[in-house]
GROMACS .gro file of C-alpha atoms in nm:
model
  138
    1MET     CA    1   6.255   9.960   5.971
    2ILE     CA    2   6.063  10.284   5.939
    3GLY     CA    3   6.114  10.518   5.653
    4VAL     CA    4   6.145  10.878   5.766
    5ILE     CA    5   6.013  11.084   5.480
    6ASP     CA    6   6.034  11.425   5.644
    7THR     CA    7   6.042  11.574   5.992
    8GLU     CA    8   6.145  11.931   5.909
    9GLY     CA    9   5.925  12.238   5.909
   10ASP     CA   10   5.552  12.218   5.966
   11CYS     CA   11   5.509  11.862   5.839
   12ALA     CA   12   5.642  11.529   5.965
   13GLU     CA   13   5.590  11.208   5.771
   14TRP     CA   14   5.690  10.843   5.813
   15ASP     CA   15   5.627  10.510   5.639
   16PHE     CA   16   5.604  10.194   5.848
   17PRO     CA   17   5.609   9.833   5.735
   18ALA     CA   18   5.291   9.630   5.786
   19ASP     CA   19   5.432   9.474   6.103
   20PRO     CA   20   5.290   9.474   6.459
   21SER     CA   21   5.593   9.670   6.584
   22ALA     CA   22   5.475   9.962   6.368
   23VAL     CA   23   5.214  10.058   6.628
   24ARG     CA   24   5.469  10.105   6.905
   25THR     CA   25   5.714  10.284   6.676
   26ALA     CA   26   5.443  10.516   6.539
   27ARG     CA   27   5.342  10.612   6.893
   28ALA     CA   28   5.702  10.693   6.982
   29VAL     CA   29   5.783  10.907   6.677
   30VAL     CA   30   5.452  11.095   6.697
   31ARG     CA   31   5.500  11.173   7.067
   32LYS     CA   32   5.859  11.290   7.003
   33GLN     CA   33   5.756  11.510   6.710
   34LEU     CA   34   5.478  11.673   6.910
   35GLY     CA   35   5.728  11.743   7.189
   36ASP     CA   36   5.973  11.893   6.939
   37TRP     CA   37   5.696  12.122   6.813
   38GLY     CA   38   5.592  12.226   7.165
   39LEU     CA   39   5.263  12.038   7.133
   40ALA     CA   40   5.324  11.779   7.407
   41PRO     CA   41   4.980  11.846   7.566
   42LEU     CA   42   4.826  11.684   7.254
   43GLY     CA   43   5.049  11.378   7.292
   44ASP     CA   44   4.820  11.138   7.477
   45VAL     CA   45   4.513  11.179   7.257
   46THR     CA   46   4.715  11.194   6.935
   47VAL     CA   47   4.912  10.880   7.021
   48LEU     CA   48   4.592  10.694   7.118
   49LEU     CA   49   4.419  10.779   6.790
   50VAL     CA   50   4.727  10.709   6.575
   51SER     CA   51   4.759  10.376   6.755
   52GLU     CA   52   4.400  10.285   6.673
   53LEU     CA   53   4.430  10.380   6.306
   54VAL     CA   54   4.765  10.207   6.254
   55THR     CA   55   4.621   9.895   6.422
   56ASN     CA   56   4.322   9.908   6.185
   57SER     CA   57   4.559   9.934   5.890
   58LEU     CA   58   4.757   9.635   6.013
   59ARG     CA   59   4.442   9.426   6.050
   60HIS     CA   60   4.304   9.497   5.707
   61ALA     CA   61   4.589   9.596   5.473
   62SER     CA   62   4.919   9.448   5.370
   63GLY     CA   63   5.161   9.714   5.271
   64PRO     CA   64   5.327  10.025   5.403
   65ILE     CA   65   5.141  10.244   5.649
   66GLY     CA   66   5.199  10.617   5.630
   67VAL     CA   67   5.165  10.859   5.921
   68ARG     CA   68   5.174  11.233   5.861
   69LEU     CA   69   5.143  11.526   6.102
   70VAL     CA   70   5.087  11.886   5.995
   71ARG     CA   71   5.158  12.149   6.259
   72PRO     CA   72   4.901  12.427   6.294
   73SER     CA   73   5.002  12.755   6.132
   74THR     CA   74   4.832  12.970   6.397
   75PRO     CA   75   4.786  12.937   6.775
   76SER     CA   76   4.412  12.885   6.720
   77GLY     CA   77   4.465  12.626   6.445
   78THR     CA   78   4.436  12.250   6.452
   79LEU     CA   79   4.683  11.965   6.434
   80LEU     CA   80   4.617  11.752   6.125
   81VAL     CA   81   4.700  11.382   6.152
   82GLU     CA   82   4.678  11.136   5.862
   83VAL     CA   83   4.719  10.759   5.851
   84SER     CA   84   4.738  10.601   5.504
   85ASP     CA   85   4.740  10.243   5.383
   86PRO     CA   86   4.707  10.065   5.047
   87LEU     CA   87   4.353   9.934   5.108
   88PRO     CA   88   4.097  10.150   4.924
   89ASP     CA   89   3.800  10.066   5.148
   90PRO     CA   90   3.724  10.333   5.408
   91PRO     CA   91   3.687  10.224   5.770
   92LEU     CA   92   3.335  10.176   5.897
   93GLU     CA   93   3.216  10.316   6.226
   94ARG     CA   94   3.027  10.041   6.402
   95VAL     CA   95   2.871   9.981   6.739
   96ALA     CA   96   3.068   9.725   6.935
   97ALA     CA   97   2.898   9.505   7.191
   98PRO     CA   98   3.024   9.548   7.549
   99ASP     CA   99   3.225   9.223   7.534
  100ASP     CA  100   3.368   9.274   7.182
  101GLU     CA  101   3.746   9.295   7.178
  102GLY     CA  102   3.755   9.538   6.885
  103GLY     CA  103   3.541   9.774   6.686
  104ARG     CA  104   3.587  10.094   6.884
  105GLY     CA  105   3.880  10.260   6.704
  106ILE     CA  106   3.681  10.475   6.465
  107GLN     CA  107   3.438  10.564   6.744
  108LEU     CA  108   3.734  10.691   6.948
  109VAL     CA  109   3.850  10.900   6.654
  110ALA     CA  110   3.499  11.036   6.590
  111ARG     CA  111   3.447  11.131   6.955
  112SER     CA  112   3.794  11.269   7.028
  113ALA     CA  113   3.873  11.468   6.714
  114ARG     CA  114   3.739  11.806   6.615
  115ARG     CA  115   3.678  11.665   6.265
  116TRP     CA  116   3.772  11.346   6.085
  117GLY     CA  117   3.719  11.175   5.753
  118THR     CA  118   3.867  10.964   5.477
  119ARG     CA  119   3.986  11.034   5.125
  120PRO     CA  120   4.154  10.841   4.846
  121GLY     CA  121   4.530  10.792   4.876
  122ARG     CA  122   4.759  11.086   4.812
  123THR     CA  123   4.895  11.156   4.466
  124GLY     CA  124   5.104  10.866   4.345
  125ARG     CA  125   4.963  10.628   4.604
  126THR     CA  126   4.679  10.386   4.602
  127GLY     CA  127   4.458  10.317   4.899
  128LYS     CA  128   4.309  10.563   5.141
  129THR     CA  129   4.395  10.816   5.405
  130VAL     CA  130   4.206  10.851   5.732
  131TRP     CA  131   4.259  11.196   5.880
  132PHE     CA  132   4.159  11.380   6.193
  133GLU     CA  133   4.206  11.725   6.341
  134LEU     CA  134   4.274  11.810   6.705
  135ALA     CA  135   4.225  12.156   6.852
  136LEU     CA  136   4.520  12.308   7.032
  137PRO     CA  137   4.481  12.321   7.408
  138GLY     CA  138   4.409  12.641   7.560
   0.00000   0.00000   0.00000
């Protein structure tokens, strides 16, 4: 069961259990929120990157996974997306061999986002947050 923290205003935030179904559910709620905000053109890339980061969290952390979207305040702004988990270690960008089944998630984020990074967990939380920004189309 997901925990909807907030979906009003310029911020939408959810907590997901550390369960494989969280990836599918995160994709669905992110796509819906972007549509509600009139940002559907960002849906495919945002959902892909959220999927990768939530999957990374599931592989390496045991605890709730937070997803947060912040709508741009201006038409030339950027969409901010954050994925948080209780593991303090930041993800490592690595070069995956052609036949590796994993290891490309952070590369996708780095190549698709305008900017990205990590920081310690938000106030009152342990762990880390991986964030990325996407430019608005157009």
